[in-house]
mmCIF file of C-alpha atoms and ligand atoms in Angstrom:
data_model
loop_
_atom_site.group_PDB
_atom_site.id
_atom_site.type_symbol
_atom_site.label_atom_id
_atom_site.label_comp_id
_atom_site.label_asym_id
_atom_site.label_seq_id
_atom_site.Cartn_x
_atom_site.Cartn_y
_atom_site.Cartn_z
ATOM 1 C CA UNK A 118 126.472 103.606 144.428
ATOM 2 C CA UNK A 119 124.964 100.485 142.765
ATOM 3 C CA UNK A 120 127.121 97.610 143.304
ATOM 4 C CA UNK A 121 127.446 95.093 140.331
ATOM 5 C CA UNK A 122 128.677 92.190 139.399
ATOM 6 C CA UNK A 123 129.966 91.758 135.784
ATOM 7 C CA UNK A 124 133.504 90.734 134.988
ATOM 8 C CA UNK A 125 135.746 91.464 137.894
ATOM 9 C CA UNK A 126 137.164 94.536 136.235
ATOM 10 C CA UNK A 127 134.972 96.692 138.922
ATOM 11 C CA UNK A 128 136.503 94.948 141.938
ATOM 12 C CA UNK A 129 139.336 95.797 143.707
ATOM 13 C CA UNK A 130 142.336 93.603 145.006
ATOM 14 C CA UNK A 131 141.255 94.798 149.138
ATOM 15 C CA UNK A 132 137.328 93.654 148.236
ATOM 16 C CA UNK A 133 138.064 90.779 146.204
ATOM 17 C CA UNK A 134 140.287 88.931 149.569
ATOM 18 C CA UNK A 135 137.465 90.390 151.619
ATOM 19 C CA UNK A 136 134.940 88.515 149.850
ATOM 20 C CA UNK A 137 137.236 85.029 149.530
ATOM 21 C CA UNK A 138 137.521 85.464 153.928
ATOM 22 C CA UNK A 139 133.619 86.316 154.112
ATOM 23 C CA UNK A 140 132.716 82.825 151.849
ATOM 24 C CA UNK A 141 135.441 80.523 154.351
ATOM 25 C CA UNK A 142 134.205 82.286 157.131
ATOM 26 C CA UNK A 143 130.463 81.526 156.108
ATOM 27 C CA UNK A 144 131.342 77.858 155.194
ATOM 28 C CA UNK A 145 132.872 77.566 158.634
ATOM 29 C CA UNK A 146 129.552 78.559 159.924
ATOM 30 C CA UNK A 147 127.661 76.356 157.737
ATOM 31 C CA UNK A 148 129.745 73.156 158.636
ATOM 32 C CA UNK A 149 128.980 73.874 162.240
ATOM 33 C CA UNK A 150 125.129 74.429 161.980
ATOM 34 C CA UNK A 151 124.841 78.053 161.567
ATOM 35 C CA UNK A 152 123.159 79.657 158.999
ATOM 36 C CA UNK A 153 122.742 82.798 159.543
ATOM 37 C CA UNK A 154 119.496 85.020 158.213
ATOM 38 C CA UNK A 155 121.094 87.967 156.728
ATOM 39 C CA UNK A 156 119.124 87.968 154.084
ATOM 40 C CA UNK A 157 115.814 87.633 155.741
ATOM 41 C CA UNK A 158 113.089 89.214 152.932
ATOM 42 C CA UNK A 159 115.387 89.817 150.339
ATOM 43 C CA UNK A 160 114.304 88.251 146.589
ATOM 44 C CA UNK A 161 117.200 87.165 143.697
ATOM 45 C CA UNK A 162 115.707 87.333 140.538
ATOM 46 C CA UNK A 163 117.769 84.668 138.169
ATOM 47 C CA UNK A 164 117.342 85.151 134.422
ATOM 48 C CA UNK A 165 118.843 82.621 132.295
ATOM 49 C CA UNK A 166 119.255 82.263 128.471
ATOM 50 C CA UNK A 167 121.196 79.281 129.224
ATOM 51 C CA UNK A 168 120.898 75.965 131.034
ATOM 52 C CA UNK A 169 122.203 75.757 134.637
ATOM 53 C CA UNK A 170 122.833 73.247 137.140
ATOM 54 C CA UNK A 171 126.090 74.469 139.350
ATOM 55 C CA UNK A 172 125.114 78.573 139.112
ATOM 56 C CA UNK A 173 120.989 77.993 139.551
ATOM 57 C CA UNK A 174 120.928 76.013 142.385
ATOM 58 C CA UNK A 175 123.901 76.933 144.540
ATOM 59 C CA UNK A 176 122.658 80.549 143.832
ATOM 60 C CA UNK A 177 119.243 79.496 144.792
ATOM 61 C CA UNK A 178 120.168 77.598 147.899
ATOM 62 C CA UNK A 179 121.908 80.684 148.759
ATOM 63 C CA UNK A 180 119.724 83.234 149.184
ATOM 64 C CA UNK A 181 117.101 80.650 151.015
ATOM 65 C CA UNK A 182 119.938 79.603 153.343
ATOM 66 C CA UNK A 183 120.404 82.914 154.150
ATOM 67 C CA UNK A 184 116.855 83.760 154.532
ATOM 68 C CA UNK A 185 115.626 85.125 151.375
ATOM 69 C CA UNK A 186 113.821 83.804 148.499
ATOM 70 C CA UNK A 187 114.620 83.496 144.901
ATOM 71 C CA UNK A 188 112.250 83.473 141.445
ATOM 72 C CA UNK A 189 113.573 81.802 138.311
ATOM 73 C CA UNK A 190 113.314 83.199 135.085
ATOM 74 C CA UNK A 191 114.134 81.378 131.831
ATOM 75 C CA UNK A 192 115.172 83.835 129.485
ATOM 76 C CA UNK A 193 112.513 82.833 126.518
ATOM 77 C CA UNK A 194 109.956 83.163 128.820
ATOM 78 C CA UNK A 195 110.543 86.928 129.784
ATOM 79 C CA UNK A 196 112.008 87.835 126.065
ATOM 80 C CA UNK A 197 114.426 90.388 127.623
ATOM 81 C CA UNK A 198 115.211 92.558 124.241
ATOM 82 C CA UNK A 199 112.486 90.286 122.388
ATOM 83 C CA UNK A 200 109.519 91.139 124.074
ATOM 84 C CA UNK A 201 110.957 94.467 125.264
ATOM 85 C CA UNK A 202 113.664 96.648 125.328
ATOM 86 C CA UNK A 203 116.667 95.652 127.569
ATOM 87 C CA UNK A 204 116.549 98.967 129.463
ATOM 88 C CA UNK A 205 112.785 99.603 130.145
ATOM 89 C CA UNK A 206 113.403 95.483 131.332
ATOM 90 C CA UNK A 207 115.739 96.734 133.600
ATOM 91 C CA UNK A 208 113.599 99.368 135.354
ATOM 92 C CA UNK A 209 110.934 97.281 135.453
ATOM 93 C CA UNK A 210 112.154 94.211 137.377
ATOM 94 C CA UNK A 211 114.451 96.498 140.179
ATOM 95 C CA UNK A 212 110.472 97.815 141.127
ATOM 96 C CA UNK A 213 110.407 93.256 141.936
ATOM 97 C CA UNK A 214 113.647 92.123 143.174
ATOM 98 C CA UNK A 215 116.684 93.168 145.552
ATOM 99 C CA UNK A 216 118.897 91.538 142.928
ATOM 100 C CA UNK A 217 119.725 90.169 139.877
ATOM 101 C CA UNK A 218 121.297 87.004 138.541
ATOM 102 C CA UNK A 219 121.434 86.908 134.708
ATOM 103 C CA UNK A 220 122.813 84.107 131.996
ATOM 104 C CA UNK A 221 123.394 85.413 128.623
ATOM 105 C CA UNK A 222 125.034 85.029 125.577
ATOM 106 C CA UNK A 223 125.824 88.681 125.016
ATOM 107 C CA UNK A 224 128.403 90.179 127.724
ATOM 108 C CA UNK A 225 126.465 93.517 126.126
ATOM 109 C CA UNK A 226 123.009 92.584 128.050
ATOM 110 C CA UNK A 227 124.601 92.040 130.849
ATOM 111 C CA UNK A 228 126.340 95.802 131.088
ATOM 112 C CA UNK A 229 122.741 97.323 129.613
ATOM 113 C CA UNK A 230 120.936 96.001 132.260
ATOM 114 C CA UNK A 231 123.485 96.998 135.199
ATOM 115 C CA UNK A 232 123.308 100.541 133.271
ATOM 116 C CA UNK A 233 119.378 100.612 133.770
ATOM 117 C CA UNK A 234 118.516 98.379 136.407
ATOM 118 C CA UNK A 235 118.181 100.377 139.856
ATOM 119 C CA UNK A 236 119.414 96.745 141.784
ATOM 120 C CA UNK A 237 122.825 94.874 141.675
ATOM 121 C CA UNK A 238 123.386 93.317 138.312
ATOM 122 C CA UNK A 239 125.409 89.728 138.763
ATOM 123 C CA UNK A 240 126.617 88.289 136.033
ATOM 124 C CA UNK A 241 126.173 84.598 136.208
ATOM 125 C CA UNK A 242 127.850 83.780 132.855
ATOM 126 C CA UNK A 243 127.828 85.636 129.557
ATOM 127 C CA UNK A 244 129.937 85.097 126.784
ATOM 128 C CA UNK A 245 132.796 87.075 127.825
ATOM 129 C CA UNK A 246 132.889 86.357 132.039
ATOM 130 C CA UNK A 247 131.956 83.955 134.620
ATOM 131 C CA UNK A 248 133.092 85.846 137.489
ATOM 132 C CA UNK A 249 131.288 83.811 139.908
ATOM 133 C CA UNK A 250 133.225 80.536 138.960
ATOM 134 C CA UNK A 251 136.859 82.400 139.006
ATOM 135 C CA UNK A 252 136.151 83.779 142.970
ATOM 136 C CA UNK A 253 135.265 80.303 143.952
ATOM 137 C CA UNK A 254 137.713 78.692 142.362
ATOM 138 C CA UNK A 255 140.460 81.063 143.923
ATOM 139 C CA UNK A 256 138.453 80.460 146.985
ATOM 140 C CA UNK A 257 139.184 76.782 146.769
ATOM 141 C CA UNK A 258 142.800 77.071 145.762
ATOM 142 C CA UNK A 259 143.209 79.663 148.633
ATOM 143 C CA UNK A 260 141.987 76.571 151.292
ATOM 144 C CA UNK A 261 143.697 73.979 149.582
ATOM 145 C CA UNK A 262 147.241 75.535 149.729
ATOM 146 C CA UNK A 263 146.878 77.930 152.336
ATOM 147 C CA UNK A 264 147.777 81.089 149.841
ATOM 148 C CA UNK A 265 146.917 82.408 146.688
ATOM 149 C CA UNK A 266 150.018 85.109 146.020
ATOM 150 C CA UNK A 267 152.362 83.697 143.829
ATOM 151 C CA UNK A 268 150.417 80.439 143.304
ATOM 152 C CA UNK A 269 150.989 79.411 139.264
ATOM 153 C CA UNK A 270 147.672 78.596 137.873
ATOM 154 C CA UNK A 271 147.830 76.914 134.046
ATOM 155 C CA UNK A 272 144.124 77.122 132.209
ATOM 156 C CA UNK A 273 144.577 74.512 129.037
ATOM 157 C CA UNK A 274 142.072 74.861 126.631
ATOM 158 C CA UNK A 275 140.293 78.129 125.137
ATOM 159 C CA UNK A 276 140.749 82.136 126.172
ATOM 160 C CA UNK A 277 136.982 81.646 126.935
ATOM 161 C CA UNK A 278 134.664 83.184 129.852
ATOM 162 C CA UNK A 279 135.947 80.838 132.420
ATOM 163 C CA UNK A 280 139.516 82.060 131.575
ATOM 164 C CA UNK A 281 139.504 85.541 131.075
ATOM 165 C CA UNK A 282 137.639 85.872 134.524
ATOM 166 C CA UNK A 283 140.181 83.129 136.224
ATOM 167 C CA UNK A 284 142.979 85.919 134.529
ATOM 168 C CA UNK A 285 141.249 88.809 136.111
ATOM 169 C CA UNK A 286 140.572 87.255 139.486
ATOM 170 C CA UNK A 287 143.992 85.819 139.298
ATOM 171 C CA UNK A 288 146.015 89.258 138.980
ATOM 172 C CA UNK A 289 143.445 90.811 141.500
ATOM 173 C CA UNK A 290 144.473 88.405 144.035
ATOM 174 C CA UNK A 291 148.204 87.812 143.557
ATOM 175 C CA UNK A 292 148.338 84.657 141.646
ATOM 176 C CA UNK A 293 150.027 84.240 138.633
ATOM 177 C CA UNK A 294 147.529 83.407 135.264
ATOM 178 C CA UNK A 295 148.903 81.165 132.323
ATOM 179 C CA UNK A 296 146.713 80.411 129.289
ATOM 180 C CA UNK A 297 148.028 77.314 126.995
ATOM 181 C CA UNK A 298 145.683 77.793 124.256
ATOM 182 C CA UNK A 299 146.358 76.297 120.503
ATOM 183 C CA UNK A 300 147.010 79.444 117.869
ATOM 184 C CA UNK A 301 143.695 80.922 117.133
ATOM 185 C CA UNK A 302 141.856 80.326 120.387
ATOM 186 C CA UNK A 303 143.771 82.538 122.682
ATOM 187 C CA UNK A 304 142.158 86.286 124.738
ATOM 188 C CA UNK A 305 141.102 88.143 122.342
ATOM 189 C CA UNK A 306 142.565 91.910 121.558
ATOM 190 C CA UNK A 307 139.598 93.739 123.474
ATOM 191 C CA UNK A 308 139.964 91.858 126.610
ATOM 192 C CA UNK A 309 144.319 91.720 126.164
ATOM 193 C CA UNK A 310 143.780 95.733 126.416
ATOM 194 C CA UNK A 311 141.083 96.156 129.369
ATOM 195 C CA UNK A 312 143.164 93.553 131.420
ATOM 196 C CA UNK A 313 147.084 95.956 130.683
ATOM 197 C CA UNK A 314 144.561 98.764 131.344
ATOM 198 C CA UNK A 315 143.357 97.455 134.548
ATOM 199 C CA UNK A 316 146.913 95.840 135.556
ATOM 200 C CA UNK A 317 149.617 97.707 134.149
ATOM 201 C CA UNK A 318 152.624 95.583 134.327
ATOM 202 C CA UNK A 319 151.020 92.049 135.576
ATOM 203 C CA UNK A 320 152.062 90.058 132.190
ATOM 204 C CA UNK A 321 148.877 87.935 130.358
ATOM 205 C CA UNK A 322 150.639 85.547 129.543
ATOM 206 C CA UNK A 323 149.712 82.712 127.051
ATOM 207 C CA UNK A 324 151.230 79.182 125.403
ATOM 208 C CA UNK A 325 150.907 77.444 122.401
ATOM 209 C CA UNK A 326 152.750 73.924 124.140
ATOM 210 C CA UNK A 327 150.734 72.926 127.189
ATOM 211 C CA UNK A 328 153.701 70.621 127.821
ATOM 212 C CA UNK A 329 156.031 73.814 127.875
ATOM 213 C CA UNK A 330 153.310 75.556 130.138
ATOM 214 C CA UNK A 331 152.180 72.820 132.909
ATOM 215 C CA UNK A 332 155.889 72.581 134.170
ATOM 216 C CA UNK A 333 155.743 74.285 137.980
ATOM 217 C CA UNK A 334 151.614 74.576 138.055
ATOM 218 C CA UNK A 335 149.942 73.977 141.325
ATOM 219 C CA UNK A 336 147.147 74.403 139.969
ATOM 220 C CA UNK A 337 145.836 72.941 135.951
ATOM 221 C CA UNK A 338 142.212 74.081 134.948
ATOM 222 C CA UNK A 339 140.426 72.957 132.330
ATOM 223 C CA UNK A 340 136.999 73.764 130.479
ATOM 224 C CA UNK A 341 134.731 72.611 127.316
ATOM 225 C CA UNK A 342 136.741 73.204 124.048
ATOM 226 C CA UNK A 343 133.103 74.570 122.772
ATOM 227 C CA UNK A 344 130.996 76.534 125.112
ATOM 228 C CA UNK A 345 127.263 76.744 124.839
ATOM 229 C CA UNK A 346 126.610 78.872 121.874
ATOM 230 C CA UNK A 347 129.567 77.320 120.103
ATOM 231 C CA UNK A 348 128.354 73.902 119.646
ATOM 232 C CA UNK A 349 128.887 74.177 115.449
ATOM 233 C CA UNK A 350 132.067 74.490 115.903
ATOM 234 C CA UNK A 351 132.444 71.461 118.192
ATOM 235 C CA UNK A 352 134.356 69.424 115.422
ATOM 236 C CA UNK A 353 136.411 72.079 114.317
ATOM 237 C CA UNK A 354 137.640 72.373 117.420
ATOM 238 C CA UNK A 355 138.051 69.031 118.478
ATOM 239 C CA UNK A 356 141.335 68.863 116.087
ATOM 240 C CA UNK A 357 142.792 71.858 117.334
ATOM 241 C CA UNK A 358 142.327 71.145 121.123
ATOM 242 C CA UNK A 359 143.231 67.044 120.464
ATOM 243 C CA UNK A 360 146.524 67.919 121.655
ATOM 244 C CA UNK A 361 145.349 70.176 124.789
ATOM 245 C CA UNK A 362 143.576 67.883 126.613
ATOM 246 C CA UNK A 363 144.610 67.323 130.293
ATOM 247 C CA UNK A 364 145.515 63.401 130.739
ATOM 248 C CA UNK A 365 147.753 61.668 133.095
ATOM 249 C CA UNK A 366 150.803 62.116 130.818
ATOM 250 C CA UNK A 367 150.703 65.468 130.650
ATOM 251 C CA UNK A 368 148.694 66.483 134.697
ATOM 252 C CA UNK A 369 152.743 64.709 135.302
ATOM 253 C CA UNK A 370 153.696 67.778 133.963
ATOM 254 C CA UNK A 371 152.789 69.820 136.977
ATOM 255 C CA UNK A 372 154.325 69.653 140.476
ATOM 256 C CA UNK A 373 153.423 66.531 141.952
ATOM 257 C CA UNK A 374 151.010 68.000 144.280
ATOM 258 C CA UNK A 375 149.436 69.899 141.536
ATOM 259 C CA UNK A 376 145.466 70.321 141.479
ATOM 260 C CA UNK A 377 143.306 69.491 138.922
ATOM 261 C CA UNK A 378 140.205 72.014 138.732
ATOM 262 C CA UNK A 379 137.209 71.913 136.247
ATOM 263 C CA UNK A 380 134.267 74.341 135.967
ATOM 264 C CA UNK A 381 132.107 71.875 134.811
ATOM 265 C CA UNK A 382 130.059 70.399 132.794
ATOM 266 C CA UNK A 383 132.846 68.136 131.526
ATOM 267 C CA UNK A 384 133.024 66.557 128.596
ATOM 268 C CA UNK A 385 135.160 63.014 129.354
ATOM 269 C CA UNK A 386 137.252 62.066 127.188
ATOM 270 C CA UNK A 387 137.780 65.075 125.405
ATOM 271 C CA UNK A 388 139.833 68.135 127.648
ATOM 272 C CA UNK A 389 139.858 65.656 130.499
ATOM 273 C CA UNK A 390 140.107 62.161 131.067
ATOM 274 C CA UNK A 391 138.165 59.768 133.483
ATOM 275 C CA UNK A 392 141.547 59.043 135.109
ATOM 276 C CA UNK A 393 142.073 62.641 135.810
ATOM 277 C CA UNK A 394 138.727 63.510 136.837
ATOM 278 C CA UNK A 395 138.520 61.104 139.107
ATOM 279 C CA UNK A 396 142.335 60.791 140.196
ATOM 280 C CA UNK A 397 143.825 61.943 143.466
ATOM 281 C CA UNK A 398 145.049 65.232 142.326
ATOM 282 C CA UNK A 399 140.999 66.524 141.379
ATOM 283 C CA UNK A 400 139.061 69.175 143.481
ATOM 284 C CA UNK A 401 136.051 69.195 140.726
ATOM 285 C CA UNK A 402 133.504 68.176 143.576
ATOM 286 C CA UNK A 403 134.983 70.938 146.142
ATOM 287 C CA UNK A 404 135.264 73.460 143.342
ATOM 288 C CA UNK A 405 131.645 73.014 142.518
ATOM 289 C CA UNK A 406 130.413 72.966 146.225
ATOM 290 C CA UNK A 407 132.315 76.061 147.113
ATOM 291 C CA UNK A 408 130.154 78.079 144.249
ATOM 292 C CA UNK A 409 127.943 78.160 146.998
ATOM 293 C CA UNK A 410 129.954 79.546 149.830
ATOM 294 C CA UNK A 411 131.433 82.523 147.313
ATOM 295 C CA UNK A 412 127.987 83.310 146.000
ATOM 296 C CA UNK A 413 126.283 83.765 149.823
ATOM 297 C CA UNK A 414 129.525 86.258 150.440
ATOM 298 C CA UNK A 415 128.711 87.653 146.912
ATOM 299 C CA UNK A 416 124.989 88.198 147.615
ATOM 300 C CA UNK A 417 125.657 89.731 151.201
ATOM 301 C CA UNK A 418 127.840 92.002 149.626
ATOM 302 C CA UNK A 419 125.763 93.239 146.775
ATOM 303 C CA UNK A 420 123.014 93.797 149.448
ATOM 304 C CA UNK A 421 124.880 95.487 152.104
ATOM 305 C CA UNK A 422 125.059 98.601 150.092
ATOM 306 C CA UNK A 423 122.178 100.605 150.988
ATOM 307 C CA UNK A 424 121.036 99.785 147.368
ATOM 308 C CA UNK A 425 118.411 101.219 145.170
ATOM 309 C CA UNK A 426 115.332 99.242 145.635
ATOM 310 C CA UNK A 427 114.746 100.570 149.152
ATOM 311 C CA UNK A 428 115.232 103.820 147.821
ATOM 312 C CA UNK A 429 112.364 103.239 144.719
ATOM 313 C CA UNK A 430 110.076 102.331 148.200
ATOM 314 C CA UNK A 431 111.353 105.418 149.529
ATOM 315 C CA UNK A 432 110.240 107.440 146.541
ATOM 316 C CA UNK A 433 107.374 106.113 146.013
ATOM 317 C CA UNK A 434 105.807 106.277 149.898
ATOM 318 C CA UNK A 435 107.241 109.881 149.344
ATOM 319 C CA UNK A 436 105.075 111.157 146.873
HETATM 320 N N1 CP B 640 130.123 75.833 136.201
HETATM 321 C C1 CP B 640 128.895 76.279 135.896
HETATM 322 O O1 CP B 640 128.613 77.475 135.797
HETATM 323 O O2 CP B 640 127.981 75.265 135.744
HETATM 324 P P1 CP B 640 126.494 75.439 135.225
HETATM 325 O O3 CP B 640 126.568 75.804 133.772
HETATM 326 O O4 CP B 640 125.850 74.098 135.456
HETATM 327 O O5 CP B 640 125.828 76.529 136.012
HETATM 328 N N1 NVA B 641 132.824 77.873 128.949
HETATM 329 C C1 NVA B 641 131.622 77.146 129.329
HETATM 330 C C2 NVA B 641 131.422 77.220 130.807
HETATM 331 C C3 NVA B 641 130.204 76.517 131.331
HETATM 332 C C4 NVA B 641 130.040 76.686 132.800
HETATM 333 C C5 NVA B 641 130.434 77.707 128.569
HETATM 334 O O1 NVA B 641 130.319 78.938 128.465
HETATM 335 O O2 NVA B 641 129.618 76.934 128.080
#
């Protein structure tokens, strides 16, 4: 079996902890010189219809710190579903790579190519998901209070990918998920239903008064009122979010040792303040750095499976 990567749904609680004590374990390693070549030959192909800073690089430092190599893609270049069809795509480039990092704005791409591609399909953000930031955020909750069951995590701001894969990753790993969200902007109905499918009887729950919803967080998470794609909507949305954005008045809200998390890019001055970001109670810079550590466990994971692409070789030389 194929292992992919697309919205959390296909993990497990038992494989999702796994991964969070393979990433602290690897970090350990890291801080104390080792870096060890598990990877050695292996290629991660990285599509993206997107810009990148945080998922490119600490996906491509990675795989080389780990042994491999990686080849970058931008997404207008190889016209995935322009030039050709998304599943002949697919077949093609598992004959190139061991696996695949894509950035799109349909969540549907993503799932076509993990139905086509003989390789592990990750999803490093599509409209719907970023489950890449969610396990490393988790991951750096989980080392900055020692325990993620029954941690309360608030995300202010929109049901968007960030959130709905911090909700997933969240119920997989005992934590408890709160979305304060202003009337219009909160999980919408097809994602409500595959997370009471996949969790029957862990409640979504959501707010309308991030005042009401920050009292007892230890951690508050915050994101871009308009992610890429939605940048004509940026005004709109500025009034409806005015009220949601994190500041010291209302981070006070939280328990005093509350952490302040951000996927980033921020926008300062609009769901965060200066003050915040910068303030005692932030982990941005951790949060960011530990995308790294989550994505080596992720990759070691993916390739531990005896996987497809040997197999192709296999078929081939067996002709
Ligand atoms: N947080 C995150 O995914 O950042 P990039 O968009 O820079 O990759
Ligand atoms: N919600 C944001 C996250 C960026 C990492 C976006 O999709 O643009």
């Amino acid at each position: 079996m194929i292992r992919h990567f697309i919205d959390l749904f296909e993990l497990d609680p038992e494989t999702a902890g796994d991964l969070i004590a393979q990433a602290i374990d690897l970090k350990r390693r890291d801080a104390e010189g080792e870096r060890p070549s598990l990877l050695a030959g292996r290629t991660l192909g990285m599509i993206f219809e997107k810009p990148s800073l945080r998922t490119r690089v600490s996906f491509e430092a990675a795989i080389a710190q780990l042994g491999g190599n990686a080849i970058f893609m931008n997404g207008k270049d190889v016209g995935m579903g322009v030039r050709e069809s998304v599943d002949d795509f697919a077949r093609v480039i598992s004959q190139y790579v061991d696996v695949l990092a894509v950035r799109t704005y349909a969540h549907a791409t993503v799932a076509e190519l993990a139905e086509y591609a003989t390789i592990p399909i990750v999803n490093a953000l599509s409209d719907a998901a970023h489950p890449c930031q969610a396990m490393a955020d988790l991951l750096t909750i989980q080392e900055v209070k020692g325990r993620l069951d029954g941690i309360r995590i608030v995300f202010v701001g929109d049901g968007n990918n960030v959130a709905r894969s911090l909700a997933v990753a969240s119920a997989l790993l005992g934590a408890s998920f709160t979305l304060a969200a202003p009337p219009g902007y909160e999980f919408p109905d097809d994602f409500r239903r595959q997370f009471s499918q996949a969790f029957p009887g862990v409640p979504l729950v959501v707010e309308h008064d991030p005042k009401e919803a920050l009292i007892g967080a230890d951690a508050v998470y915050t994101d871009v009122w308009a992610s890429m794609g939605q940048e004509h909507e940026s005004e709109l949305r500025q009034a409806a979010f005015a009220p949601f954005q994190v500041n010291e008045p209302l981070l006070s809200l939280a328990k005093p040792d509350a952490m302040f998390l951000h996927c980033l890019p921020a926008r300062r001055g609009e769901e965060v303040t200066s003050e915040v970001m910068d303030g005692p109670q932030s982990y941005v810079i951790p949060q960011a750095a530990n995308r790294l550590h989550f994505q080596k466990a992720l990759l070691i994971w993916l390739l531990s499976e005896p996987a497809a692409n040997p197999s192709n070789h296999a078929r081939l030389a067996a002709r």
